Coordinates of C-alpha atoms in Angstrom, one line a residue:
M1 CA -10.7 6.4 -17.6
P2 CA -13.8 4.7 -16.4
G3 CA -17.2 4.6 -18.0
G4 CA -17.8 7.1 -20.7
C5 CA -14.3 8.7 -20.3
E6 CA -12.4 5.9 -22.0
A7 CA -12.6 7.4 -25.4
Q8 CA -10.5 10.4 -24.2
I9 CA -7.5 8.3 -23.2
S10 CA -4.4 9.0 -25.3
V11 CA -1.0 7.4 -25.3
K12 CA 0.6 10.9 -25.9
S13 CA -1.0 12.3 -22.8
P14 CA -1.4 9.6 -20.1
S15 CA -2.6 12.0 -17.5
V16 CA -4.6 10.8 -14.6
C17 CA -6.5 14.0 -14.4
Q18 CA -6.6 15.1 -18.0
N19 CA -9.8 13.2 -18.7
T20 CA -11.3 14.4 -15.5
L21 CA -10.7 17.9 -16.6
Y22 CA -12.0 17.5 -20.1
S23 CA -14.8 14.9 -19.8
C24 CA -16.0 15.1 -16.3
L25 CA -16.0 18.9 -15.7
G26 CA -18.1 20.1 -18.5
Q27 CA -20.1 22.2 -16.1
K28 CA -16.9 24.0 -15.0
Q29 CA -15.2 25.7 -17.9
V30 CA -11.9 26.7 -16.4
S31 CA -8.8 27.9 -18.3
L32 CA -7.5 24.4 -18.9
S33 CA -5.3 25.3 -21.8
R34 CA -3.4 27.9 -19.8
L35 CA -2.8 26.1 -16.5
G36 CA -4.6 22.9 -15.8
L37 CA -3.5 20.9 -18.7
M38 CA 0.0 22.3 -18.5
F39 CA 0.1 21.3 -14.8
S40 CA -1.2 17.7 -15.3
M41 CA 0.8 17.1 -18.5
S42 CA 4.2 18.3 -17.2
K43 CA 3.7 16.6 -13.9
L44 CA 2.6 13.2 -15.1
Q45 CA 4.8 13.0 -18.3
S46 CA 7.8 13.3 -16.0
G47 CA 6.2 10.6 -13.9
N48 CA 8.8 9.3 -11.4
G49 CA 11.6 11.1 -13.1
V50 CA 11.3 9.7 -16.6
Q51 CA 10.4 11.6 -19.8
W52 CA 8.2 9.6 -22.2
K53 CA 8.0 9.6 -25.9
D54 CA 5.3 8.2 -28.1
S55 CA 5.2 4.5 -27.8
R56 CA 3.5 1.9 -29.8
S57 CA 0.7 0.0 -28.1
Q58 CA 1.6 -3.4 -26.9
R59 CA -0.8 -5.4 -29.0
G60 CA -1.6 -8.9 -28.1
T61 CA -2.3 -8.3 -24.5
V62 CA -1.5 -11.6 -22.7
E63 CA 0.6 -13.0 -25.6
S64 CA 3.0 -10.0 -25.6
L65 CA 3.4 -10.1 -21.8
A66 CA 4.0 -13.8 -21.8
E67 CA 6.5 -13.7 -24.7
H68 CA 9.3 -12.3 -22.6
E69 CA 8.6 -14.7 -19.8
S70 CA 8.9 -17.7 -22.0
S71 CA 12.1 -16.5 -23.6
S72 CA 13.9 -15.7 -20.4
L73 CA 14.9 -18.3 -17.9
G74 CA 17.2 -16.1 -15.9
S75 CA 17.0 -14.7 -12.4
D76 CA 14.5 -12.1 -11.3
P77 CA 16.7 -9.2 -12.1
E78 CA 17.3 -10.6 -15.6
L79 CA 13.5 -11.2 -16.0
N80 CA 13.0 -7.5 -15.2
G81 CA 15.7 -6.3 -17.5
V82 CA 18.2 -5.3 -14.8
T83 CA 21.3 -7.1 -16.0
N84 CA 23.9 -4.5 -15.3
T85 CA 25.5 -5.4 -12.0
E86 CA 26.8 -1.8 -11.7
I87 CA 23.3 -0.3 -11.4
Q88 CA 22.8 1.0 -7.9
T89 CA 19.5 -0.1 -6.4
D90 CA 18.2 1.6 -3.3
K91 CA 16.7 -0.4 -0.4
Y92 CA 13.2 0.1 -1.9
G93 CA 14.1 -1.3 -5.3
F94 CA 14.5 2.0 -7.3
I95 CA 17.4 2.2 -9.7
G96 CA 16.9 5.8 -10.5
G97 CA 14.3 8.5 -11.0
A98 CA 12.9 11.1 -8.6
Q99 CA 11.8 8.6 -6.0
Q100 CA 15.1 6.9 -5.6
S101 CA 16.3 7.2 -2.0
A102 CA 19.5 9.1 -1.7
G103 CA 20.3 7.6 1.7
E104 CA 19.7 10.8 3.6
N105 CA 17.1 9.1 5.9
A106 CA 18.5 7.6 9.0
D107 CA 17.9 3.9 9.3
I108 CA 16.2 2.5 12.4
P109 CA 18.7 0.7 14.6
P110 CA 18.5 -3.1 14.1
D111 CA 17.6 -3.8 17.7
V112 CA 14.7 -1.3 17.6
L113 CA 13.5 -2.8 14.3
R114 CA 13.6 -6.4 15.8
Q115 CA 11.6 -5.2 18.8
R116 CA 9.0 -3.6 16.5
E117 CA 8.8 -6.7 14.4
A118 CA 8.1 -8.8 17.5
K119 CA 5.4 -6.4 18.6
W120 CA 3.7 -6.5 15.2
L121 CA 3.9 -10.3 15.1
D122 CA 2.2 -10.4 18.4
M123 CA -0.6 -8.1 17.1
L124 CA -1.1 -10.0 13.9
N125 CA -1.4 -13.3 15.9
S126 CA -4.3 -11.7 17.9
W127 CA -5.5 -9.1 15.5
D128 CA -9.2 -9.1 16.5
K129 CA -8.4 -8.6 20.2
W130 CA -5.9 -5.8 19.4
M131 CA -8.4 -4.0 17.2
A132 CA -11.2 -4.3 19.7
K133 CA -9.3 -3.4 22.9
K134 CA -6.1 -1.7 21.9
H135 CA -6.8 0.1 18.7
K136 CA -5.0 3.3 19.9
K137 CA -1.8 1.2 20.3
V138 CA -2.2 -0.1 16.8
K139 CA -2.7 3.4 15.5
L140 CA 0.4 4.6 17.4
R141 CA 2.5 1.8 15.9
C142 CA 1.3 2.6 12.4
Q143 CA 2.3 6.3 13.0
K144 CA 5.8 5.1 14.0
G145 CA 6.0 3.1 10.8
I146 CA 5.3 -0.6 10.1
P147 CA 8.5 -2.7 9.9
P148 CA 9.4 -3.3 6.2
S149 CA 9.4 -7.1 6.6
L150 CA 5.8 -7.1 7.8
R151 CA 4.4 -4.0 5.9
G152 CA 2.6 -6.0 3.2
R153 CA 0.9 -8.4 5.6
A154 CA 0.0 -5.5 8.0
W155 CA -1.6 -3.5 5.1
L156 CA -3.6 -6.6 4.2
Y157 CA -4.9 -7.0 7.8
L158 CA -5.6 -3.3 8.3
S159 CA -7.5 -2.9 5.0
G160 CA -9.6 -6.0 5.6
G161 CA -8.1 -7.6 2.4
K162 CA -7.0 -10.6 4.4
V163 CA -10.6 -11.3 5.5
K164 CA -12.0 -10.7 1.9
K165 CA -9.4 -13.1 0.5
E166 CA -10.3 -15.9 3.0
Q167 CA -14.0 -15.4 2.5
N168 CA -13.6 -15.6 -1.3
Q169 CA -11.2 -18.5 -1.8
G170 CA -10.4 -19.1 -5.4
K171 CA -12.1 -15.9 -6.6
F172 CA -8.9 -14.2 -7.9
Q173 CA -7.8 -17.4 -9.7
E174 CA -11.2 -17.6 -11.3
L175 CA -11.0 -14.0 -12.5
D176 CA -7.4 -14.4 -13.6
S177 CA -8.3 -17.3 -15.8
Q178 CA -10.9 -15.3 -17.7
P179 CA -10.0 -13.4 -20.9
G180 CA -11.3 -10.0 -19.8
D181 CA -12.9 -7.2 -21.8
P182 CA -10.7 -6.2 -24.8
K183 CA -11.8 -2.5 -24.3
W184 CA -10.1 -2.4 -20.9
L185 CA -7.2 -4.8 -21.7
D186 CA -5.8 -2.6 -24.4
V187 CA -5.9 0.5 -22.1
I188 CA -4.4 -1.4 -19.2
E189 CA -1.5 -2.7 -21.4
K190 CA -0.7 0.8 -22.6
D191 CA -0.4 1.9 -19.0
L192 CA 1.9 -0.9 -17.7
H193 CA 5.2 0.7 -18.6
R194 CA 4.2 4.0 -17.1
Q195 CA 4.0 2.7 -13.5
F196 CA 7.3 3.4 -11.6
P197 CA 9.5 2.8 -14.6
F198 CA 12.7 3.2 -12.5
H199 CA 11.7 0.4 -10.0
E200 CA 13.4 -2.9 -10.6
M201 CA 10.1 -4.7 -10.5
F202 CA 8.6 -2.7 -13.4
V203 CA 11.6 -1.6 -15.3
A204 CA 11.2 -4.1 -18.2
R205 CA 8.3 -4.6 -20.5
G206 CA 6.9 -8.1 -20.0
G207 CA 8.8 -8.6 -16.7
H208 CA 7.0 -10.4 -13.9
G209 CA 6.1 -7.1 -12.3
Q210 CA 4.2 -5.8 -15.3
Q211 CA 2.6 -9.2 -15.8
D212 CA 1.3 -9.3 -12.2
L213 CA 0.1 -5.7 -12.6
F214 CA -1.8 -6.6 -15.7
R215 CA -3.4 -9.6 -13.9
V216 CA -4.5 -7.5 -10.9
L217 CA -6.0 -4.7 -13.0
K218 CA -7.7 -7.1 -15.4
A219 CA -9.2 -9.0 -12.5
Y220 CA -10.6 -5.8 -11.0
T221 CA -12.4 -4.9 -14.3
L222 CA -14.0 -8.4 -14.1
H223 CA -14.8 -8.0 -10.4
R224 CA -16.4 -4.6 -11.0
P225 CA -17.4 -4.5 -14.7
E226 CA -19.7 -1.5 -14.1
E227 CA -16.7 0.5 -12.9
G228 CA -14.1 -0.9 -15.3
Y229 CA -10.6 0.5 -15.2
C230 CA -9.3 3.9 -14.3
Q231 CA -5.7 5.0 -14.9
A232 CA -5.2 6.1 -11.3
Q233 CA -5.7 2.5 -10.2
A234 CA -2.5 1.4 -11.8
P235 CA 0.0 3.1 -9.4
I236 CA -2.1 2.0 -6.4
A237 CA -1.9 -1.6 -7.6
A238 CA 1.8 -1.2 -8.3
V239 CA 2.6 0.0 -4.8
L240 CA 0.7 -3.0 -3.4
L241 CA 2.5 -5.4 -5.6
M242 CA 5.8 -4.1 -4.3
H243 CA 4.8 -5.5 -0.9
M244 CA 2.7 -8.6 -1.5
P245 CA 1.7 -11.3 -4.1
A246 CA -0.7 -10.6 -6.9
E247 CA -3.7 -12.2 -5.1
D248 CA -3.2 -10.2 -2.0
A249 CA -2.6 -7.0 -4.0
F250 CA -5.9 -7.6 -5.8
W251 CA -7.9 -7.7 -2.5
G252 CA -6.0 -4.7 -1.2
L253 CA -7.0 -2.8 -4.4
V254 CA -10.6 -3.9 -3.9
Q255 CA -10.6 -2.6 -0.3
I256 CA -9.1 0.7 -1.3
C257 CA -11.6 1.2 -4.2
E258 CA -14.7 0.1 -2.2
K259 CA -14.0 1.0 1.4
Y260 CA -11.3 3.8 1.6
L261 CA -11.9 5.8 -1.6
P262 CA -15.4 4.7 -2.9
G263 CA -16.4 6.3 -6.1
Y264 CA -13.0 7.7 -6.9
Y265 CA -12.5 5.5 -9.9
S266 CA -16.1 5.5 -11.2
A267 CA -17.5 7.1 -14.3
G268 CA -17.7 10.9 -13.9
L269 CA -15.4 10.9 -10.9
E270 CA -18.0 12.7 -8.8
A271 CA -16.5 11.5 -5.6
I272 CA -13.1 13.1 -6.2
Q273 CA -14.7 16.4 -7.2
L274 CA -16.7 16.4 -4.0
D275 CA -13.6 15.7 -1.9
G276 CA -11.8 18.5 -3.7
E277 CA -14.5 20.9 -2.4
I278 CA -14.2 19.4 1.0
L279 CA -10.4 19.9 0.9
F280 CA -10.9 23.5 -0.1
A281 CA -13.4 24.1 2.7
L282 CA -11.1 22.6 5.3
L283 CA -8.2 24.7 4.0
K284 CA -10.1 27.8 5.0
R285 CA -9.8 26.7 8.6
V286 CA -6.3 25.3 8.4
S287 CA -4.7 28.1 6.3
P288 CA -6.9 31.2 5.6
V289 CA -4.0 32.8 3.6
A290 CA -3.7 29.9 1.2
H291 CA -7.5 29.6 0.9
R292 CA -7.9 33.3 0.0
H293 CA -5.1 33.1 -2.6
L294 CA -6.6 30.1 -4.4
K295 CA -10.0 31.7 -4.3
K296 CA -8.6 35.0 -5.6
Y297 CA -7.2 33.3 -8.7
K298 CA -10.1 30.9 -9.2
I299 CA -7.9 27.8 -9.0
D300 CA -10.3 24.9 -8.6
P301 CA -9.2 22.1 -6.3
I302 CA -9.6 19.5 -9.1
L303 CA -6.6 21.1 -10.8
Y304 CA -4.1 20.3 -8.1
M305 CA -5.5 17.6 -5.9
T306 CA -6.7 15.0 -8.4
E307 CA -3.4 13.1 -8.7
W308 CA -2.7 13.6 -5.0
F309 CA -5.9 11.9 -3.9
M310 CA -6.5 9.4 -6.6
C311 CA -3.0 8.0 -6.4
A312 CA -2.8 8.4 -2.6
F313 CA 0.4 10.6 -3.1
S314 CA 2.3 7.6 -4.5
R315 CA 3.5 9.7 -7.5
T316 CA 4.1 12.9 -5.5
L317 CA 6.1 12.2 -2.3
P318 CA 9.6 10.7 -1.8
W319 CA 9.2 7.0 -1.4
V320 CA 10.0 6.7 2.3
S321 CA 7.3 9.4 2.9
V322 CA 4.9 7.5 0.6
L323 CA 5.3 4.3 2.8
R324 CA 4.8 6.2 6.0
V325 CA 1.7 8.0 4.7
W326 CA 0.2 4.6 3.5
D327 CA 0.9 3.0 6.9
M328 CA -1.3 5.7 8.5
F329 CA -3.8 5.7 5.6
F330 CA -4.6 2.0 6.0
C331 CA -5.1 2.4 9.7
E332 CA -6.9 5.8 9.9
G333 CA -8.5 6.1 6.5
V334 CA -8.9 9.0 4.1
K335 CA -8.4 11.7 6.7
I336 CA -4.7 11.0 6.3
I337 CA -4.9 11.9 2.6
F338 CA -6.8 15.1 3.4
R339 CA -4.2 16.0 6.1
V340 CA -1.2 15.5 3.8
G341 CA -2.9 17.7 1.1
L342 CA -3.7 20.4 3.7
V343 CA -0.1 20.4 5.1
L344 CA 1.4 20.8 1.6
L345 CA -0.9 23.6 0.7
K346 CA -0.3 25.4 4.0
C347 CA 3.5 25.0 3.7
M348 CA 3.6 26.2 0.1
L349 CA 0.9 29.0 0.2
G350 CA 0.5 29.7 3.8
S351 CA 2.4 33.0 4.2
Q352 CA 2.4 36.3 2.4
E353 CA 6.1 36.0 1.9
K354 CA 5.6 32.8 -0.1
L355 CA 2.8 34.3 -2.2
K356 CA 5.0 37.2 -3.4
A357 CA 6.5 34.7 -5.9
C358 CA 3.2 33.4 -7.3
Q359 CA 1.0 36.3 -8.2
G360 CA -1.2 34.5 -10.8
Q361 CA -2.8 31.3 -11.8
Y362 CA 0.2 29.9 -13.8
E363 CA 2.7 30.8 -11.1
T364 CA 0.6 29.2 -8.4
M365 CA 0.2 26.0 -10.3
E366 CA 3.9 25.8 -11.0
L367 CA 4.6 26.2 -7.3
L368 CA 2.2 23.4 -6.4
R369 CA 3.7 21.2 -9.2
S370 CA 7.2 21.5 -7.6
I371 CA 6.7 21.3 -3.9
E372 CA 9.8 22.1 -1.9
P373 CA 11.6 18.9 -0.7
Q374 CA 11.8 19.9 3.0
Y375 CA 8.0 19.9 3.2
M376 CA 7.9 16.3 1.8
Q377 CA 10.7 15.0 4.1
E378 CA 9.5 12.0 6.1
A379 CA 10.0 13.2 9.7
F380 CA 8.6 16.7 9.0
L381 CA 5.6 15.6 7.0
V382 CA 4.6 12.7 9.3
Q383 CA 4.8 14.9 12.4
E384 CA 2.7 17.7 10.7
V385 CA 0.1 15.1 9.6
I386 CA -0.2 13.6 13.1
E387 CA -0.6 17.0 14.7
L388 CA -3.1 18.5 12.2
A389 CA -6.5 18.6 13.9
V390 CA -8.7 17.3 11.1
S391 CA -11.0 14.4 12.2
E392 CA -13.4 12.0 10.5
R393 CA -16.2 14.0 12.0
D394 CA -14.9 17.2 10.3
I395 CA -14.7 15.5 7.0
E396 CA -18.1 13.9 7.2
K397 CA -19.7 17.2 8.3
E398 CA -18.2 19.0 5.4
H399 CA -19.1 16.1 3.1
L400 CA -22.8 16.6 3.9
S401 CA -22.5 20.3 3.4
Q402 CA -20.8 19.9 0.0
L403 CA -23.3 17.2 -1.0
R404 CA -26.2 19.6 -0.5
R405 CA -24.5 22.2 -2.6
W406 CA -23.8 19.6 -5.3
K407 CA -27.5 18.6 -5.5
E408 CA -28.5 22.3 -5.7
T409 CA -26.1 23.0 -8.6
H410 CA -25.8 19.6 -10.4
G411 CA -28.7 17.5 -9.2
E412 CA -28.4 14.0 -7.9
L413 CA -25.2 12.0 -8.1
H414 CA -25.0 9.7 -11.1
C415 CA -22.9 7.2 -9.3
K416 CA -24.1 5.9 -5.9
S417 CA -21.0 4.9 -4.0
P418 CA -21.1 2.9 -0.8
P419 CA -20.4 4.8 2.4
R420 CA -16.8 5.6 3.1
M421 CA -15.0 3.6 5.9
H422 CA -12.7 5.7 8.0
G423 CA -9.9 3.2 8.6
A424 CA -9.3 -0.3 9.8
K425 CA -11.4 -0.2 12.9
A426 CA -14.5 0.9 10.9
I427 CA -14.0 -1.7 8.3
M428 CA -13.7 -4.5 10.9
A429 CA -16.8 -3.2 12.8
A430 CA -18.8 -3.2 9.6
E431 CA -17.8 -6.7 8.6
P432 CA -16.7 -8.6 11.8
P433 CA -14.2 -11.4 10.8
S434 CA -14.0 -14.9 12.2
R435 CA -10.8 -16.1 13.9
Q436 CA -10.3 -18.5 10.9
D437 CA -10.3 -15.5 8.5
L438 CA -7.5 -13.9 10.5
K439 CA -5.4 -17.0 10.8
Q440 CA -1.9 -16.6 9.4
N441 CA -0.7 -19.1 6.8
P442 CA 2.9 -20.2 6.7
T443 CA 5.0 -19.5 3.6
I444 CA 7.6 -22.1 4.3
I445 CA 6.9 -25.5 5.9
V446 CA 9.7 -27.9 6.7
E447 CA 8.7 -31.5 7.1
V448 CA 10.7 -33.3 9.8
P449 CA 10.8 -37.1 9.5
Q450 CA 9.4 -39.1 12.4
T451 CA 11.8 -41.5 14.2
T452 CA 10.4 -45.0 14.5
E453 CA 10.9 -46.7 17.9
S454 CA 10.1 -50.2 19.0
K455 CA 7.8 -50.9 21.9
T456 CA 10.8 -52.0 24.0
E457 CA 12.6 -48.8 23.4
K458 CA 9.4 -46.7 24.2
G459 CA 9.0 -48.7 27.4
K460 CA 12.6 -48.1 28.4
K461 CA 12.1 -44.4 27.7
T462 CA 9.0 -44.2 29.8
K463 CA 10.7 -46.0 32.7
K464 CA 13.7 -43.7 32.5
I465 CA 11.4 -40.6 32.6
K466 CA 9.6 -42.0 35.7
D467 CA 12.9 -42.7 37.4
T468 CA 14.2 -39.2 36.8
K469 CA 11.2 -37.5 38.3
N470 CA 11.8 -35.5 41.5
T471 CA 15.5 -35.6 41.0
S472 CA 18.0 -32.8 40.4
P473 CA 17.8 -30.8 37.1
P474 CA 19.8 -32.2 34.2
P475 CA 23.4 -31.0 34.0
N476 CA 24.4 -28.2 31.6
P477 CA 25.8 -29.7 28.4
Y478 CA 27.8 -26.6 27.7
L479 CA 30.6 -27.1 30.2
L480 CA 33.1 -24.6 31.5
P481 CA 36.7 -25.9 32.2
S482 CA 36.1 -25.7 35.9
D483 CA 32.9 -27.8 35.8
P484 CA 32.9 -31.6 36.6
P485 CA 32.5 -34.0 33.7
L486 CA 29.0 -35.0 32.6
P487 CA 27.6 -38.2 34.0
S488 CA 26.8 -39.3 30.4
D489 CA 30.5 -40.3 30.2
N490 CA 29.6 -43.4 32.2
L491 CA 26.6 -44.4 30.1
S492 CA 26.6 -47.5 28.0
P493 CA 26.7 -47.2 24.2
S494 CA 23.0 -48.1 23.9
E495 CA 21.9 -45.5 26.4
S496 CA 24.1 -42.9 24.7
Q497 CA 22.3 -43.7 21.4
H498 CA 18.9 -43.1 23.0
L499 CA 20.0 -39.7 24.3
Q500 CA 21.1 -38.7 20.8
K501 CA 17.8 -39.8 19.4
D502 CA 15.9 -37.6 21.8
T503 CA 17.2 -34.3 20.6
P504 CA 14.6 -31.5 20.4
L505 CA 14.8 -31.1 16.6
Q506 CA 14.4 -34.7 15.7
G507 CA 11.7 -35.2 18.3
S508 CA 9.6 -32.3 17.0
N509 CA 6.8 -32.7 14.5
Q510 CA 6.2 -29.0 14.1
S511 CA 7.1 -26.8 11.1
L512 CA 10.1 -24.5 11.5
S513 CA 7.8 -21.7 10.2
S514 CA 4.5 -22.2 11.9
A515 CA 1.2 -20.5 11.0
D516 CA 1.5 -18.3 14.1
H517 CA 5.1 -17.2 13.7
D518 CA 5.7 -16.8 10.0
T519 CA 7.7 -13.5 9.5
Y520 CA 8.2 -13.3 5.7
L521 CA 11.9 -12.5 6.5

């Protein structure tokens, strides 16, 4: 954990919220031994469907990560330890675990998907104009779901990570080349194998997925040495790496930590505690029944919402729901995280019938630890989140109220976080980008050789073009049996050769994958 909490980290109990509960809540002595610790431990130790045992620390940091890379020259699956061809991998890359897709979600028809991709490519090509004049349309398309082939690039544009990357060329490479602080490197390395262990990208120790994750997290500790590393940053970075290269994932992580969730990963975790109180206050309006129940049994928000918010539900929801929530989160900001939390609390604790089964602290925590699948299902959850009337203004109003209470009971905040940005539009307005910053860069460029022509040939071609002006259009080269033969049958061999030389592909000097139309497909 960050700052003064690092001494509490244990390999046996790699909980995101354990150190929050022990080290950062000294002023709130709740019955952790009875319910809080049991909740966080049982939840996180079964992280993504895998049970852990004690594991030895991967000493050697970079050396141990590089050792596997140098000894394996196989394909990507082999590099990641997936050598059994019988292993079933879902379309998201999971080979097992609780977040593997069972195929129950209906796929979008291919023609609809192609249409959405074309629309997103058009938006990305004129991103500043769309954000300035058609932001509601961008928001609607994020709610419908970003096409998988463009999700990583869209996240980078929405978060402002693309602009940060362009404005700081070479920064990631500079940080990546530095050794890093051993205090953080050891902790990061211990956490690598805990991030989505059933995903093909992170399944093997020392695989390229774990190496990139190590690079991104290490770079962030160097980028923000006063903040250091927090365990909850690892799943955030891992989700980003599933959709983009390491450098892009780094800037995406920077934007989440500094713009979307500022202060969440700082020493003391005061921001997450404040947001817990905001969530609880909003719950009173959304579901008075659930609010009264939690208040009756003195269940503090920090006990059930820490992992939800700090990991942006990446370790809680089915994977398809995670992606849809993140699509909206990058566009609309932290209000989406609040809405998801409120929907889950309302569904699980929002009626007297449901509360009959959880008459106590332990029973309530157990219920929140195992949320019923139908409430996390993609279509249901997304629709409930969209319809829930909780706005940025509601959150900011409650934030000011909770901040006043905090100062009365705890004094001034120890960590002064920058103001929170509520989504992509606010980030762009705060730091207007240039067109150059938003320019898309091709991933594949095909060089087409130029054909050399003599002056005589060029002259003949120019004369031929002049002669053919104001004449009938050229005949269709794709003849039907009933069509008359092409006039080219009567051409001389030299003229025929000229026509062959002037084909569109050979005459083009443009890349097959231009900067304006690169699709990552």
